Short mmCIF file of C-alpha atoms in Angstrom, two decimals:
data_model
loop_
_atom_site.label_atom_id
_atom_site.label_comp_id
_atom_site.label_asym_id
_atom_site.label_seq_id
_atom_site.Cartn_x
_atom_site.Cartn_y
_atom_site.Cartn_z
CA MET A 1 -11.79 -1.34 -80.83
CA ILE A 2 -12.72 -4.22 -83.13
CA LYS A 3 -15.39 -3.61 -85.83
CA PRO A 4 -16.43 -6.89 -87.53
CA ARG A 5 -17.69 -6.72 -91.09
CA ILE A 6 -20.62 -9.15 -91.59
CA THR A 7 -22.08 -10.55 -94.85
CA ARG A 8 -25.79 -11.21 -95.47
CA GLY A 9 -25.23 -14.86 -94.57
CA GLY A 10 -23.86 -13.85 -91.23
CA ALA A 11 -20.21 -14.89 -91.77
CA VAL A 12 -17.34 -12.71 -90.61
CA VAL A 13 -15.29 -11.72 -93.62
CA GLU A 14 -13.07 -8.86 -92.32
CA LYS A 15 -11.73 -7.24 -89.11
CA ASN A 16 -10.59 -3.68 -88.59
CA ILE A 17 -8.70 -2.60 -85.45
CA ASP A 18 -9.23 0.81 -83.83
CA TRP A 19 -5.61 1.49 -82.74
CA LYS A 20 -6.39 4.94 -81.43
CA ASN A 21 -8.94 3.63 -78.92
CA MET A 22 -6.65 0.77 -77.97
CA ILE A 23 -3.83 3.19 -77.14
CA ALA A 24 -6.22 5.27 -75.06
CA GLU A 25 -7.25 2.22 -73.10
CA ARG A 26 -3.59 1.32 -72.48
CA GLU A 27 -2.86 4.85 -71.26
CA LEU A 28 -5.86 4.65 -68.95
CA MET A 29 -4.62 1.36 -67.57
CA GLY A 30 -1.16 2.90 -67.07
CA ALA A 31 -2.65 5.87 -65.24
CA ILE A 32 -4.61 3.54 -62.97
CA LEU A 33 -1.50 1.49 -62.19
CA ASN A 34 0.47 4.66 -61.42
CA LYS A 35 -2.11 5.58 -58.79
CA ILE A 36 -1.50 2.34 -56.93
CA SER A 37 0.87 2.74 -53.96
CA GLU A 38 2.39 -0.70 -54.43
CA GLY A 39 5.13 -1.13 -56.98
CA ILE A 40 4.11 -3.21 -59.99
CA ALA A 41 6.32 -4.32 -62.90
CA VAL A 42 5.88 -6.81 -65.75
CA LEU A 43 8.89 -8.66 -67.20
CA ASP A 44 9.18 -11.11 -70.09
CA GLN A 45 10.87 -14.45 -69.67
CA GLU A 46 14.21 -12.95 -70.66
CA GLY A 47 13.99 -10.57 -67.75
CA ARG A 48 13.27 -7.49 -69.79
CA PHE A 49 10.91 -4.93 -68.33
CA ILE A 50 7.70 -4.60 -70.30
CA MET A 51 6.05 -2.19 -67.86
CA MET A 52 6.56 -0.65 -64.41
CA ASN A 53 4.42 1.84 -62.52
CA ASP A 54 5.65 4.99 -60.78
CA ALA A 55 5.64 3.41 -57.32
CA TYR A 56 7.98 0.62 -58.52
CA SER A 57 10.42 3.01 -60.17
CA GLN A 58 10.43 5.31 -57.12
CA MET A 59 11.04 2.48 -54.67
CA LEU A 60 14.04 1.25 -56.62
CA SER A 61 15.12 4.65 -58.04
CA TYR A 62 14.33 4.06 -61.72
CA GLU A 63 13.17 7.64 -62.43
CA GLY A 64 14.12 9.08 -65.79
CA ARG A 65 15.56 5.87 -67.24
CA VAL A 66 14.64 4.05 -70.40
CA LEU A 67 12.49 1.06 -69.55
CA GLU A 68 14.39 -1.36 -71.73
CA ASP A 69 17.68 -0.48 -69.98
CA ALA A 70 16.25 -0.18 -66.46
CA MET A 71 18.93 -0.72 -63.87
CA ASN A 72 19.51 0.53 -60.33
CA SER A 73 22.20 0.71 -57.71
CA TYR A 74 20.33 -1.06 -54.89
CA ASP A 75 21.84 -4.25 -53.49
CA LEU A 76 19.89 -6.98 -51.78
CA GLU A 77 21.21 -8.19 -48.44
CA LYS A 78 20.90 -11.99 -48.55
CA ASN A 79 22.70 -14.52 -46.31
CA ASN A 80 25.33 -11.97 -45.30
CA ALA A 81 26.05 -11.30 -49.01
CA TYR A 82 24.94 -8.56 -51.40
CA ILE A 83 23.40 -8.99 -54.87
CA ASN A 84 22.03 -6.33 -57.22
CA ILE A 85 18.27 -6.14 -56.90
CA ASN A 86 17.81 -6.33 -60.68
CA GLU A 87 19.88 -9.46 -60.88
CA PHE A 88 17.86 -10.99 -58.06
CA ILE A 89 14.51 -10.21 -59.71
CA ILE A 90 15.61 -11.27 -63.21
CA GLY A 91 17.05 -14.47 -61.81
CA LYS A 92 13.73 -15.33 -60.20
CA VAL A 93 11.88 -14.56 -63.44
CA ARG A 94 14.17 -16.70 -65.59
CA GLU A 95 13.92 -19.58 -63.14
CA GLY A 96 10.14 -19.25 -63.19
CA ILE A 97 10.02 -19.14 -59.40
CA SER A 98 6.81 -17.90 -57.82
CA PHE A 99 6.72 -16.58 -54.24
CA ASP A 100 4.60 -14.41 -51.99
CA ASP A 101 5.51 -11.75 -49.42
CA GLU A 102 9.23 -12.29 -49.17
CA ILE A 103 10.66 -9.47 -47.05
CA CYS A 104 14.12 -8.32 -48.04
CA THR A 105 16.46 -5.54 -47.05
CA ILE A 106 18.02 -3.47 -49.83
CA SER A 107 20.67 -0.79 -49.54
CA SER A 108 22.39 1.82 -51.67
CA LYS A 109 24.98 4.40 -50.58
CA GLY A 110 24.13 3.94 -46.90
CA GLU A 111 20.37 4.07 -47.44
CA ARG A 112 18.50 0.95 -46.32
CA LYS A 113 14.96 -0.05 -47.22
CA HIS A 114 12.75 -2.98 -46.32
CA ILE A 115 10.74 -4.33 -49.27
CA CYS A 116 8.10 -7.04 -49.42
CA PHE A 117 8.35 -8.93 -52.76
CA SER A 118 5.77 -11.02 -54.61
CA CYS A 119 6.44 -12.73 -57.92
CA LYS A 120 3.68 -14.33 -60.08
CA PRO A 121 3.85 -15.68 -63.69
CA ILE A 122 1.31 -14.98 -66.46
CA CYS A 123 0.75 -18.08 -68.59
CA ASN A 124 -0.61 -18.64 -72.13
CA GLU A 125 -3.27 -21.12 -73.08
CA GLU A 126 -0.72 -23.93 -73.04
CA GLY A 127 0.27 -23.06 -69.44
CA GLU A 128 3.66 -21.67 -70.41
CA ALA A 129 4.88 -18.60 -68.54
CA ILE A 130 5.20 -15.70 -70.95
CA TYR A 131 5.35 -12.80 -68.51
CA THR A 132 6.01 -12.31 -64.78
CA VAL A 133 4.37 -9.73 -62.55
CA VAL A 134 6.53 -8.41 -59.71
CA CYS A 135 4.86 -6.53 -56.85
CA LEU A 136 6.72 -4.48 -54.25
CA HIS A 137 5.48 -3.08 -50.98
CA GLU A 138 7.79 -0.85 -49.01
CA MET A 139 7.80 -1.78 -45.32
CA THR A 140 10.63 0.43 -44.09
CA LYS A 141 8.50 2.41 -41.62
CA LEU A 142 6.68 -0.71 -40.48
CA MET A 143 9.94 -2.62 -40.00
CA LEU A 144 11.54 0.29 -38.17
CA GLN A 145 8.52 0.43 -35.87
CA SER A 146 8.71 -3.33 -35.44
CA GLU A 147 12.41 -3.11 -34.61
CA LYS A 148 11.71 -0.30 -32.14
CA ILE A 149 8.94 -2.33 -30.52
CA GLN A 150 11.28 -5.33 -30.34
CA GLN A 151 13.97 -3.18 -28.74
CA GLN A 152 11.45 -1.87 -26.21
CA LYS A 153 10.32 -5.42 -25.47
CA GLU A 154 13.89 -6.51 -24.92
CA TYR A 155 14.53 -3.46 -22.77
CA ILE A 156 11.45 -4.12 -20.61
CA ASN A 157 12.28 -7.83 -20.45
CA ASN A 158 15.83 -7.04 -19.31
CA ILE A 159 14.46 -4.76 -16.59
CA ILE A 160 11.97 -7.39 -15.38
CA GLN A 161 14.64 -10.09 -15.50
CA ALA A 162 16.95 -7.88 -13.44
CA LEU A 163 14.33 -7.25 -10.75
CA PRO A 164 15.11 -8.91 -7.41
CA THR A 165 11.38 -9.73 -7.18
CA PRO A 166 9.60 -12.80 -8.62
CA VAL A 167 7.34 -11.80 -11.53
CA ALA A 168 5.12 -14.07 -13.62
CA VAL A 169 2.27 -13.70 -16.11
CA VAL A 170 -0.47 -16.36 -16.05
CA ALA A 171 -3.17 -16.82 -18.71
CA TYR A 172 -6.67 -17.40 -17.34
CA PRO A 173 -8.77 -19.59 -17.47
CA GLY A 174 -6.14 -22.07 -18.61
CA CYS A 175 -3.84 -21.00 -15.73
CA THR A 176 -0.74 -21.49 -17.87
CA TYR A 177 2.51 -19.63 -17.33
CA GLU A 178 3.13 -17.19 -20.18
CA PHE A 179 6.14 -15.38 -18.71
CA VAL A 180 8.47 -15.75 -15.72
CA ASN A 181 11.60 -13.87 -14.76
CA LYS A 182 14.74 -15.41 -13.26
CA GLU A 183 13.70 -14.64 -9.69
CA TYR A 184 10.37 -16.40 -10.22
CA VAL A 185 12.18 -19.49 -11.48
CA GLU A 186 14.33 -19.50 -8.33
CA PHE A 187 11.22 -18.88 -6.24
CA LEU A 188 9.46 -21.93 -7.72
CA LYS A 189 12.58 -24.08 -7.37
CA ALA A 190 12.84 -23.22 -3.68
CA MET A 191 9.13 -23.61 -3.08
CA THR A 192 8.56 -26.89 -4.95
CA ARG A 193 12.08 -28.34 -4.38
CA LYS A 194 12.15 -29.30 -8.07
CA ALA A 195 14.99 -28.81 -10.55
CA LEU A 196 13.01 -26.43 -12.76
CA ASP A 197 14.20 -24.15 -15.52
CA HIS A 198 12.54 -21.52 -17.70
CA ASN A 199 11.47 -24.01 -20.38
CA ASP A 200 9.87 -26.33 -17.82
CA ILE A 201 7.63 -23.53 -16.56
CA ILE A 202 6.53 -21.66 -19.70
CA GLY A 203 3.42 -23.30 -21.13
CA SER A 204 2.85 -25.43 -18.02
CA THR A 205 -0.18 -24.99 -15.82
CA ILE A 206 -0.07 -23.92 -12.20
CA SER A 207 -1.30 -27.37 -11.16
CA GLU A 208 1.61 -29.01 -12.99
CA ILE A 209 4.18 -26.90 -11.14
CA LEU A 210 2.78 -26.13 -7.68
CA PRO A 211 1.47 -28.40 -4.90
CA LEU A 212 -2.22 -29.15 -5.32
CA ALA A 213 -3.47 -27.16 -2.29
CA CYS A 214 -1.43 -24.10 -3.26
CA ALA A 215 -2.49 -24.36 -6.93
CA ASP A 216 -6.18 -24.54 -5.97
CA ALA A 217 -5.85 -21.49 -3.72
CA ILE A 218 -4.17 -19.49 -6.51
CA LYS A 219 -6.81 -20.55 -9.03
CA GLY A 220 -9.44 -19.21 -6.66
CA ILE A 221 -7.64 -15.86 -6.54
CA LEU A 222 -7.27 -15.74 -10.33
CA GLY A 223 -10.98 -16.49 -10.67
CA LYS A 224 -11.85 -13.52 -8.46
CA ILE A 225 -9.68 -11.22 -10.61
CA TYR A 226 -11.27 -12.60 -13.78
CA LYS A 227 -14.68 -11.55 -12.41
CA GLU A 228 -13.43 -8.24 -11.02
CA PRO A 229 -10.46 -7.13 -13.18
CA MET A 230 -10.00 -3.81 -11.36
CA THR A 231 -9.19 -5.46 -8.03
CA THR A 232 -5.83 -6.54 -6.62
CA GLN A 233 -5.68 -9.77 -4.67
CA GLU A 234 -3.03 -10.64 -2.08
CA LYS A 235 -1.94 -13.95 -0.62
CA MET A 236 0.86 -14.80 1.77
CA ILE A 237 2.88 -17.93 0.99
CA SER A 238 5.22 -19.55 3.50
CA PHE A 239 7.51 -22.51 2.86
CA LYS A 240 10.87 -24.00 3.75
CA THR A 241 13.73 -24.10 1.28
CA PRO A 242 15.75 -27.29 0.61
CA LYS A 243 18.23 -25.92 3.16
CA GLY A 244 15.50 -25.75 5.78
CA GLU A 245 15.22 -21.95 5.81
CA ALA A 246 11.76 -20.48 6.36
CA LYS A 247 10.67 -18.09 3.60
CA HIS A 248 7.63 -15.84 3.48
CA TYR A 249 6.29 -14.09 0.35
CA GLN A 250 3.41 -11.68 -0.11
CA MET A 251 2.01 -12.42 -3.59
CA LEU A 252 0.14 -9.64 -5.42
CA HIS A 253 -2.20 -10.51 -8.30
CA THR A 254 -3.47 -7.94 -10.79
CA ALA A 255 -4.97 -8.11 -14.30
CA LEU A 256 -3.26 -6.78 -17.41
CA LYS A 257 -5.36 -4.57 -19.67
CA TYR A 258 -4.45 -6.61 -22.76
CA SER A 259 -6.58 -9.68 -23.43
CA ALA A 260 -7.44 -11.78 -26.48
CA ASN A 261 -9.47 -14.89 -27.33
CA ASP A 262 -11.40 -14.56 -24.05
CA LYS A 263 -8.14 -14.89 -22.14
CA MET A 264 -7.07 -12.67 -19.32
CA TYR A 265 -3.42 -12.22 -18.45
CA ILE A 266 -2.77 -11.87 -14.74
CA VAL A 267 0.50 -10.71 -13.23
CA ARG A 268 1.83 -12.39 -10.08
CA ILE A 269 4.42 -10.37 -8.16
CA GLY A 270 6.10 -11.76 -5.06
CA MET A 271 7.58 -9.64 -2.29
CA ASP A 272 9.98 -11.36 0.09
CA ILE A 273 8.69 -10.39 3.53
CA THR A 274 10.75 -12.94 5.46
CA SER A 275 12.65 -10.27 7.37
CA GLN A 276 9.41 -8.47 8.30
CA VAL A 277 7.81 -11.73 9.49
CA VAL A 278 10.89 -12.61 11.54
CA LEU A 279 10.89 -9.09 12.99
CA LEU A 280 7.19 -9.40 13.84
CA GLU A 281 7.75 -12.78 15.49
CA ASN A 282 10.65 -11.36 17.49
CA THR A 283 8.55 -8.35 18.44
CA GLU A 284 5.70 -10.58 19.59
CA ALA A 285 8.16 -12.66 21.62
CA LEU A 286 9.60 -9.48 23.12
CA THR A 287 6.09 -8.19 23.83
CA LYS A 288 5.23 -11.40 25.63
CA ALA A 289 8.46 -11.19 27.61
CA LYS A 290 7.68 -7.57 28.53
CA GLU A 291 4.18 -8.49 29.62
CA GLU A 292 5.58 -11.26 31.81
CA PHE A 293 8.17 -8.82 33.16
CA PHE A 294 5.54 -6.22 34.00
CA ALA A 295 3.37 -8.83 35.68
CA THR A 296 6.34 -10.05 37.74
CA ILE A 297 7.73 -6.63 38.62
CA SER A 298 4.26 -5.32 39.50
CA HIS A 299 3.76 -8.19 41.90
CA GLU A 300 7.27 -8.01 43.36
CA LEU A 301 7.18 -4.25 43.91
CA ARG A 302 3.58 -3.74 44.93
CA SER A 303 3.16 -6.77 47.21
CA PRO A 304 5.64 -5.85 49.99
CA ILE A 305 4.54 -2.20 49.91
CA ALA A 306 0.88 -3.23 50.06
CA VAL A 307 1.63 -5.54 53.01
CA MET A 308 3.35 -2.72 54.88
CA HIS A 309 0.47 -0.42 54.03
CA SER A 310 -2.02 -2.91 55.51
CA ILE A 311 0.10 -3.25 58.66
CA PHE A 312 0.22 0.52 59.10
CA GLN A 313 -3.54 0.72 58.72
CA MET A 314 -4.01 -2.02 61.29
CA LEU A 315 -1.65 -0.35 63.77
CA ASN A 316 -3.57 2.92 63.37
CA ASP A 317 -6.71 1.20 64.54
CA ASP A 318 -8.01 2.42 67.90
CA TYR A 319 -7.33 -0.96 69.50
CA TYR A 320 -3.61 -0.76 68.78
CA LYS A 321 -3.29 3.00 69.31
CA ARG A 322 -4.02 2.49 73.01
CA GLU A 323 -1.02 0.19 73.24
CA LEU A 324 1.35 2.77 71.72
CA ASN A 325 2.77 5.91 73.28
CA GLU A 326 2.58 9.33 71.61
CA LYS A 327 6.10 9.23 70.21
CA THR A 328 5.52 5.82 68.64
CA ARG A 329 2.22 6.94 67.14
CA LYS A 330 3.94 9.95 65.51
CA LEU A 331 6.63 7.72 64.04
CA LEU A 332 3.96 5.29 62.83
CA LYS A 333 2.00 8.10 61.21
CA LYS A 334 5.12 9.37 59.44
CA ALA A 335 5.97 5.88 58.22
CA GLN A 336 2.43 5.37 56.94
CA ARG A 337 2.49 8.67 55.04
CA ASN A 338 5.77 7.78 53.34
CA ASN A 339 4.51 4.30 52.58
CA ARG A 340 1.55 5.86 50.75
CA LYS A 341 3.92 8.05 48.74
CA LEU A 342 6.01 5.02 47.84
CA LEU A 343 2.97 2.99 46.79
CA ARG A 344 1.69 5.90 44.69
CA LEU A 345 5.12 6.29 43.09
CA VAL A 346 5.37 2.58 42.22
CA ASN A 347 1.82 2.52 40.81
CA ASN A 348 2.41 5.60 38.66
CA PHE A 349 5.82 4.45 37.46
CA LEU A 350 4.57 1.01 36.42
CA ASP A 351 1.48 2.46 34.76
CA ILE A 352 3.34 5.11 32.77
CA THR A 353 5.88 2.50 31.66
CA LYS A 354 3.12 0.12 30.56
CA ALA A 355 1.25 2.91 28.76
CA GLU A 356 4.34 4.05 26.85
CA ALA A 357 5.18 0.44 25.94
CA GLY A 358 1.64 -0.05 24.60
CA PHE A 359 0.54 -2.65 27.16
CA MET A 360 -2.04 -0.57 28.97
CA GLN A 361 -5.55 -1.94 28.39
CA LEU A 362 -8.90 -0.21 28.70
CA ARG A 363 -11.91 -1.59 30.56
CA GLN A 364 -14.55 0.68 29.12
CA VAL A 365 -18.24 0.70 30.01
CA ASN A 366 -21.17 3.00 29.39
CA ALA A 367 -21.06 5.27 32.45
CA ASN A 368 -22.82 8.29 33.91
CA LEU A 369 -19.92 10.74 33.90
CA VAL A 370 -21.85 13.52 35.63
CA LYS A 371 -22.95 11.52 38.67
CA TYR A 372 -19.60 9.79 39.11
CA THR A 373 -17.74 13.11 38.96
CA GLN A 374 -20.11 14.50 41.57
CA TYR A 375 -19.41 11.51 43.85
CA LEU A 376 -15.67 12.01 43.51
CA VAL A 377 -15.94 15.68 44.40
CA LYS A 378 -18.09 14.95 47.47
CA THR A 379 -15.71 12.23 48.66
CA ILE A 380 -12.69 14.53 48.89
CA LEU A 381 -14.54 17.26 50.78
CA PRO A 382 -13.10 16.14 54.14
CA VAL A 383 -9.60 16.47 52.74
CA VAL A 384 -10.00 19.96 51.22
CA GLU A 385 -11.66 21.22 54.39
CA LYS A 386 -8.30 20.88 56.16
CA LYS A 387 -7.14 23.87 54.07
CA LYS A 388 -10.56 25.52 54.28
CA ILE A 389 -10.84 25.47 50.48
CA GLN A 390 -14.23 26.08 48.89
CA LEU A 391 -14.94 23.18 46.47
CA ASN A 392 -17.83 23.69 44.03
CA PHE A 393 -19.42 21.37 41.45
CA THR A 394 -21.70 22.40 38.55
CA SER A 395 -23.04 20.66 35.44
CA THR A 396 -24.89 22.25 32.50
CA CYS A 397 -24.92 19.32 30.06
CA SER A 398 -27.86 17.19 28.96
CA THR A 399 -25.69 14.27 27.85
CA LYS A 400 -24.61 12.24 30.86
CA ARG A 401 -23.63 8.76 29.70
CA ILE A 402 -20.51 8.07 27.65
CA VAL A 403 -18.10 5.18 27.22
CA LEU A 404 -15.50 5.40 29.99
CA ASP A 405 -12.76 3.48 31.81
CA ILE A 406 -13.90 4.09 35.40
CA GLU A 407 -10.62 3.28 37.16
CA LYS A 408 -8.56 5.50 34.85
CA TYR A 409 -11.01 8.38 35.00
CA GLU A 410 -10.95 8.20 38.80
CA ARG A 411 -7.16 8.45 38.82
CA ILE A 412 -7.20 11.30 36.29
CA LEU A 413 -9.66 13.44 38.22
CA LEU A 414 -8.15 12.70 41.64
CA ASN A 415 -4.72 13.65 40.32
CA LEU A 416 -6.00 16.99 39.01
CA LEU A 417 -7.89 17.65 42.24
CA SER A 418 -4.88 16.78 44.42
CA ASN A 419 -2.71 19.19 42.38
CA ALA A 420 -5.38 21.88 42.70
CA VAL A 421 -5.55 21.38 46.48
CA LYS A 422 -1.76 21.27 46.76
CA TYR A 423 -1.15 24.56 44.91
CA THR A 424 -4.17 26.48 46.23
CA GLN A 425 -3.65 28.60 49.33
CA TYR A 426 -5.71 28.32 52.53
CA GLU A 427 -9.28 29.52 52.09
CA GLY A 428 -8.88 29.31 48.32
CA LYS A 429 -11.41 28.11 45.77
CA ILE A 430 -11.67 25.13 43.38
CA ASP A 431 -14.44 24.78 40.79
CA VAL A 432 -15.28 21.47 39.08
CA TYR A 433 -17.68 21.78 36.17
CA ILE A 434 -19.01 19.72 33.27
CA HIS A 435 -19.98 21.33 29.95
CA GLU A 436 -20.62 19.89 26.48
CA ASP A 437 -20.39 20.79 22.81
CA ASP A 438 -21.36 18.86 19.68
CA ARG A 439 -18.54 16.33 20.03
CA TYR A 440 -17.28 16.28 23.61
CA LEU A 441 -18.25 16.20 27.27
CA LYS A 442 -15.80 18.53 29.03
CA VAL A 443 -14.77 18.19 32.66
CA GLY A 444 -12.96 21.25 34.05
CA VAL A 445 -10.92 21.65 37.26
CA LYS A 446 -10.22 25.34 37.97
CA ASP A 447 -8.39 26.78 40.98
CA ASN A 448 -7.14 30.22 42.07
CA GLY A 449 -3.74 28.94 43.20
CA SER A 450 -0.20 29.87 42.21
CA GLY A 451 -0.67 29.21 38.48
CA ILE A 452 1.83 28.08 35.82
CA SER A 453 4.07 30.20 33.61
CA GLU A 454 3.61 30.15 29.85
CA GLU A 455 7.06 28.60 29.39
CA GLU A 456 6.16 25.65 31.62
CA ILE A 457 2.73 24.83 30.23
CA ASP A 458 4.23 22.79 27.36
CA LYS A 459 6.50 20.92 29.79
CA ILE A 460 4.19 19.90 32.63
CA PHE A 461 3.04 16.78 30.76
CA ASP A 462 6.60 15.60 30.18
CA ARG A 463 7.67 12.61 32.17
CA PHE A 464 9.48 13.50 35.43
CA TYR A 465 9.05 17.26 34.91
CA ILE A 466 8.39 19.23 38.13
CA SER A 467 7.46 22.89 38.08
CA CYS A 468 10.35 25.06 39.28
CA SER A 469 8.00 27.82 40.41
CA SER A 470 6.39 25.70 43.14
CA GLU A 471 7.29 26.11 46.76
CA LYS A 472 9.86 23.62 47.99
CA LYS A 473 7.49 21.92 50.38
CA LEU A 474 4.84 21.51 47.71
CA ASN A 475 7.36 20.45 45.10
CA GLU A 476 7.56 16.94 46.47
CA GLY A 477 6.82 14.33 43.82
CA THR A 478 8.17 12.57 40.75
CA GLY A 479 6.55 14.52 37.91
CA ILE A 480 4.84 11.36 36.66
CA GLY A 481 1.24 12.29 37.55
CA LEU A 482 0.33 14.67 34.71
CA SER A 483 2.28 12.61 32.20
CA LEU A 484 0.17 9.60 33.18
CA VAL A 485 -3.00 11.71 33.01
CA LYS A 486 -2.22 12.64 29.40
CA ARG A 487 -1.52 9.01 28.50
CA PHE A 488 -4.80 7.88 30.01
CA MET A 489 -6.71 10.56 28.10
CA GLN A 490 -5.06 9.50 24.83
CA LEU A 491 -6.01 5.88 25.49
CA MET A 492 -9.65 6.93 25.89
CA GLU A 493 -9.44 9.03 22.67
CA GLY A 494 -9.81 12.20 24.71
CA LYS A 495 -7.63 15.26 25.17
CA ILE A 496 -6.47 17.58 27.94
CA GLU A 497 -5.98 21.35 27.76
CA VAL A 498 -4.48 23.86 30.18
CA ASN A 499 -5.19 27.54 30.77
CA SER A 500 -2.99 29.19 33.37
CA HIS A 501 -1.21 32.40 34.36
CA PRO A 502 1.17 32.92 37.30
CA GLY A 503 -0.70 34.19 40.37
CA GLU A 504 -4.13 33.67 38.74
CA GLY A 505 -4.54 29.92 39.13
CA SER A 506 -4.88 27.08 36.61
CA GLU A 507 -7.67 25.45 34.65
CA PHE A 508 -7.40 21.87 33.33
CA ILE A 509 -10.06 20.77 30.82
CA LEU A 510 -10.70 17.10 30.03
CA SER A 511 -12.57 16.41 26.76
CA PHE A 512 -14.25 13.00 26.33
CA PRO A 513 -15.87 11.91 23.02
CA LYS A 514 -19.65 11.73 23.18
CA LYS A 515 -20.07 8.09 22.22
CA LEU A 516 -21.40 4.87 23.72
CA LYS A 517 -20.57 1.20 23.38
CA ASN A 518 -22.92 -0.81 21.20
CA THR A 519 -24.73 -2.49 24.08
CA THR A 520 -28.00 -2.14 25.94
CA GLU A 521 -26.30 -2.67 29.31
CA TYR A 522 -25.26 0.27 31.47
CA THR A 523 -22.98 0.22 34.48
CA MET A 524 -24.64 1.71 37.52
CA ILE A 525 -21.85 4.13 38.26
CA GLU A 526 -23.96 5.95 40.81
CA GLU A 527 -23.67 2.86 43.01
CA LEU A 528 -19.86 2.81 42.71
CA GLN A 529 -17.96 5.16 44.94
CA PRO A 530 -14.21 5.82 44.93
CA THR A 531 -12.36 3.91 47.62
CA ARG A 532 -10.85 5.68 50.58
CA GLU A 533 -7.61 3.97 49.59
CA SER A 534 -7.33 5.68 46.17
CA ILE A 535 -8.06 9.07 47.71
CA SER A 536 -5.51 8.58 50.47
CA LEU A 537 -2.85 7.75 47.85
CA GLU A 538 -3.54 10.85 45.73
CA PHE A 539 -3.82 13.16 48.75
CA SER A 540 -1.01 11.54 50.73
CA VAL A 541 0.44 14.91 51.80
CA LEU A 542 -2.85 16.23 53.21
CA TYR A 543 -4.76 13.10 54.11
CA ASP A 544 -3.43 12.37 57.61
#
């Protein structure tokens, strides 16, 4: 501390220095510098250390050494050569070179460190450098983390480059390509028919690379993602390669979480779906061919049988019967019965084949299931009376109208009724009832006939399966009927259940969903009655 001595006239005549206080201040300054985590050292112009803090000495292993003779064993890696760190620093000081944040790697006995150097001169009043301050900041951990991040980036980049799928990152709203992998480059080359490489694409906009119409469509998709980042947008792109090959890609667009400067980075991923599209086209062609085949085969098989059926009906008319003798009429009746069986077989076979191939169509309307079922039951009464079977109908449901395919329901119920009549003994009993629960209208056909064994219940709906327990005479048929019934029920979103025991009869339950078509129109089912023709086909054994 300086204490000036002043005369009465105000002039300074003497100075005394308080060395004790000055030393204390220097020690305080030293203590403050030692608390700083960065290494700080002061050197004179000859390169001699005037001062260094603890952080500096620890970074370069100067502990316990005399300041004037400070040396260390660390070497600086520079341009594939090594120089002692002291020599490097002293050389900079003597040359009067100033620099900021120069990152260097130093090593000693296998230990490597990354140090950030700064070197600044302290000048006198004449501007001459008298001292140099050297600052060190150890960046080993940061550099190791940076190297690890770089390795991870290279690893991820190698994976993405190796993917057999086009991948690109586009910055929005500029719509510039920020990243593309090799497959994306090949994808763009094939799509645009341009000789593009990686450098041509990176930094270019979508409009500069892609055809205008395609670029505008993609911009629209990117705009949607920008507004709704959590969504994924898809677009199918089709084009022909320079070789004339058709290619189809399903492009997925999704936003990356990272964004900066109001930019959003959107990933475009392309999936080559050419093989799936070709398969779909081939399937559609095959479907069309099958539909044409079914239309042709249906006409070719049904037409001659239907003609014969009409002829038999005409010959059975009273006018022609008088012209025929008894023997001829018996032969005609036998031929007509077998013609009905053949027509039923052809109809069932074609229908089950169409249903299994997925070509069966529904013609559903809102229908009164209760009344139509009652009509069907009444219509077959003359047939069941030949076996003196008691046929009953009951309904306990309040819901009557549901959506229904009339023609298919008619065939389902007539098939179940014909089976019930076939396997029920003379003077037996058949009950037809309709119940309902919260979800379904249920139509039941219950008889007291021969019944079905437990082993056969799971098989009776299989195509071509015929119960082995039936009598030989009653076992005539193809085993298609119940299989077709199940298919029809599945088409109408319904289900069929069976309860049966040998000698106790069988019960078939049809469950139809309680729903209606969204229309105010209703089909007047009560005015539609099943044709005599459909009944004669289902009951061909008993009808004549």
